[in-house]
Structure formats: C-alpha cells, structure tokens
Short mmCIF file of C-alpha atoms in Angstrom, two decimals:
data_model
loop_
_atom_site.label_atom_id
_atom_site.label_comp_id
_atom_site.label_asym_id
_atom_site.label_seq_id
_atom_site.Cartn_x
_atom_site.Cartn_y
_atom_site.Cartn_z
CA UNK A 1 154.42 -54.33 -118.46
CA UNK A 2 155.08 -57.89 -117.43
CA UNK A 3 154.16 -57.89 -113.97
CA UNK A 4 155.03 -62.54 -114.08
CA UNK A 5 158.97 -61.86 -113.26
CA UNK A 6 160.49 -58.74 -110.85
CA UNK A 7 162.10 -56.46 -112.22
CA UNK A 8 165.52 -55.48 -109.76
CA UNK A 9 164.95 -51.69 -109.99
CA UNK A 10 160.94 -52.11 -108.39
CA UNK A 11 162.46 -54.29 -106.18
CA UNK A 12 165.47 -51.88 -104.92
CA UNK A 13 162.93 -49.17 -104.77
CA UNK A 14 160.50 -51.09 -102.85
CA UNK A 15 163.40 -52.43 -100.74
CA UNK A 16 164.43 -48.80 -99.69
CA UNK A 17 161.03 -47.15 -99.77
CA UNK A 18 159.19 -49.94 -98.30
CA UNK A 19 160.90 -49.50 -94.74
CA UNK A 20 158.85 -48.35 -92.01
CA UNK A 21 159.61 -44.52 -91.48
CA UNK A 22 160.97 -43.52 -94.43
CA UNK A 23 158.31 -42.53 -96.55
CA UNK A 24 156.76 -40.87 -93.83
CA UNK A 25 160.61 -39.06 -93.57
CA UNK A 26 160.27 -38.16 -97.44
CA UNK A 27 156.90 -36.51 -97.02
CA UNK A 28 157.72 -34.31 -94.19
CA UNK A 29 160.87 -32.96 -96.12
CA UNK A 30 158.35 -32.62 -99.11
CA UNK A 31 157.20 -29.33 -97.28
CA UNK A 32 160.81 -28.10 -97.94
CA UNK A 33 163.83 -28.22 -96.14
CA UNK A 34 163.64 -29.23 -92.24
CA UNK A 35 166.20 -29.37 -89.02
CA UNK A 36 166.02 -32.88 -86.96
CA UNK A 37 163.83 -31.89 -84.27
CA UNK A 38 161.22 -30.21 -87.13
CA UNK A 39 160.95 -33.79 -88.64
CA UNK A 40 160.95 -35.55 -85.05
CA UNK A 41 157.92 -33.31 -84.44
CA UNK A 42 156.10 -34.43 -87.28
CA UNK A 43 156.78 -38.15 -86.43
CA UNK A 44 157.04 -38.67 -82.75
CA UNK A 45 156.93 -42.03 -82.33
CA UNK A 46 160.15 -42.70 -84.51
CA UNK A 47 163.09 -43.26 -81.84
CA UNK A 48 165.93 -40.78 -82.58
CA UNK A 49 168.48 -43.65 -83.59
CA UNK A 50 165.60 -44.66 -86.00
CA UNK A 51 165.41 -41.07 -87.48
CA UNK A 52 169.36 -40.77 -87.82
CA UNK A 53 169.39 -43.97 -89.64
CA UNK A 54 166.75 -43.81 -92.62
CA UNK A 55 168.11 -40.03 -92.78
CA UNK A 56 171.94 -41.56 -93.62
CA UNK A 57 170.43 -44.04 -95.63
CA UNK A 58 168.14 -41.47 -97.48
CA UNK A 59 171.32 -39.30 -97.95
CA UNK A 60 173.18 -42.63 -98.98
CA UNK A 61 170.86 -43.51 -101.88
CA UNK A 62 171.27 -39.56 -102.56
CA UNK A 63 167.34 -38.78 -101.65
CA UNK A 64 168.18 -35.75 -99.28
CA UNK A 65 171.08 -33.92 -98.49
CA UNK A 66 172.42 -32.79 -95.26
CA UNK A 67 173.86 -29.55 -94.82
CA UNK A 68 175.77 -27.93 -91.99
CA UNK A 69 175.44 -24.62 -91.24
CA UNK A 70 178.68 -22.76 -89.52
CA UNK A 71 177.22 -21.18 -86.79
CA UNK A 72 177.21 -21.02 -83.25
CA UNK A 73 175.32 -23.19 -82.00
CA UNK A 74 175.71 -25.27 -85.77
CA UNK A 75 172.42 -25.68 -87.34
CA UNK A 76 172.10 -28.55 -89.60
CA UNK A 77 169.28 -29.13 -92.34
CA UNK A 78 167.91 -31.97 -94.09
CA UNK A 79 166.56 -31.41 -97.34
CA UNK A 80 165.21 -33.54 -100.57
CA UNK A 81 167.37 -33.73 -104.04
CA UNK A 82 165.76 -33.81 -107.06
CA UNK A 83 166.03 -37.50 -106.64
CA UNK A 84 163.86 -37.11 -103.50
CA UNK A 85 161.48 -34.49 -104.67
CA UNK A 86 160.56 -36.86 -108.01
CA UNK A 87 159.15 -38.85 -105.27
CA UNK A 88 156.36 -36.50 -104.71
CA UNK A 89 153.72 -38.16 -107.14
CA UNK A 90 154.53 -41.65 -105.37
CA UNK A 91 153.62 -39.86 -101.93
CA UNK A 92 150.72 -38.03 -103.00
CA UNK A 93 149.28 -41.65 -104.84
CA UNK A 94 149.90 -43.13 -101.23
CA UNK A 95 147.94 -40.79 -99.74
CA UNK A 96 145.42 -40.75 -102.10
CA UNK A 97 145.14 -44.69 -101.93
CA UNK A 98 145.01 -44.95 -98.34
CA UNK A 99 142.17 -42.22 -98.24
CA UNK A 100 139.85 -44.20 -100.44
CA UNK A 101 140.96 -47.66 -98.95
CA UNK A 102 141.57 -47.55 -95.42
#
C-alpha cells in the first residue's frame, strides 16, 4: 500500500468515522438493535441534538436504519445495516488498541 499520497475513500471514511460520538454510536448498536434513550444511556454525556445528528448522518451514509414502529405510543429503533455491522472488526481493533496503548 502506498501510504506517501491519500487515498479519497480512507479519507471519507476517516472524515465520517473520525467524528466525536459516532463510533461510540456504532458500537452501542453493535449489541443489536436499540431505541434513542437505550443508546443515550450508554453515552450520557452526548447532548440529545448531538445524538439525533450523527444518527441522521449514520442513516445518511446508510450505516443504520431507522424504523418506526405503528404503535401507540410509536416506538422507533435504530439499528446497523450490513454496511454498519462490517464495521465491527474496525471497533473491536479500536478497542483492542486503546487497551494496550492507553
């Protein structure tokens, strides 16, 4: 790999991955399918207009989907695509990283 010139897909992935929240967003949802206040549990320091904004842009860049369910009262869930789940390995090398290194 030629690692002297950037290559535009690293740098869109690192662009959209890279942003603070969102790959802590994509590893909740890696424990399967969650409602908004099950992922604001998991990361309560994100603001709730932070949270609604990496999830559109997550389900923008088709990484989760977000499905409303018909009842009363409505109960939405946000869940990982294929797209998102293939980001598992990337997580878990994260983790792994920051457990020997920091």
């Amino acid at each position: 790999m030629d690692y002297s010139r950037m290559c535009p897909k690293y740098e869109s992935a690192a662009e959209l991955l890279g942003k603070k929240w969102t790959g802590l967003i994509v590893r909740v949802l890696l424990g399967g399918p969650k409602r908004f206040k099950e992922i604001k549990e998991q990361i309560p320091d994100m603001s709730d207009k932070m949270l609604t904004d990496r999830m559109k842009e997550l389900e923008s860049h088709g990484v989760l989907t977000r499905t409303v369910y018909p009842e009363m009262p409505v109960r939405i869930e946000y869940e990982l695509t294929e797209k998102g789940r293939n980001l598992e390995e990337v997580i878990t090398s994260i983790q792994s990283w920051g457990e020997n290194w920091l």
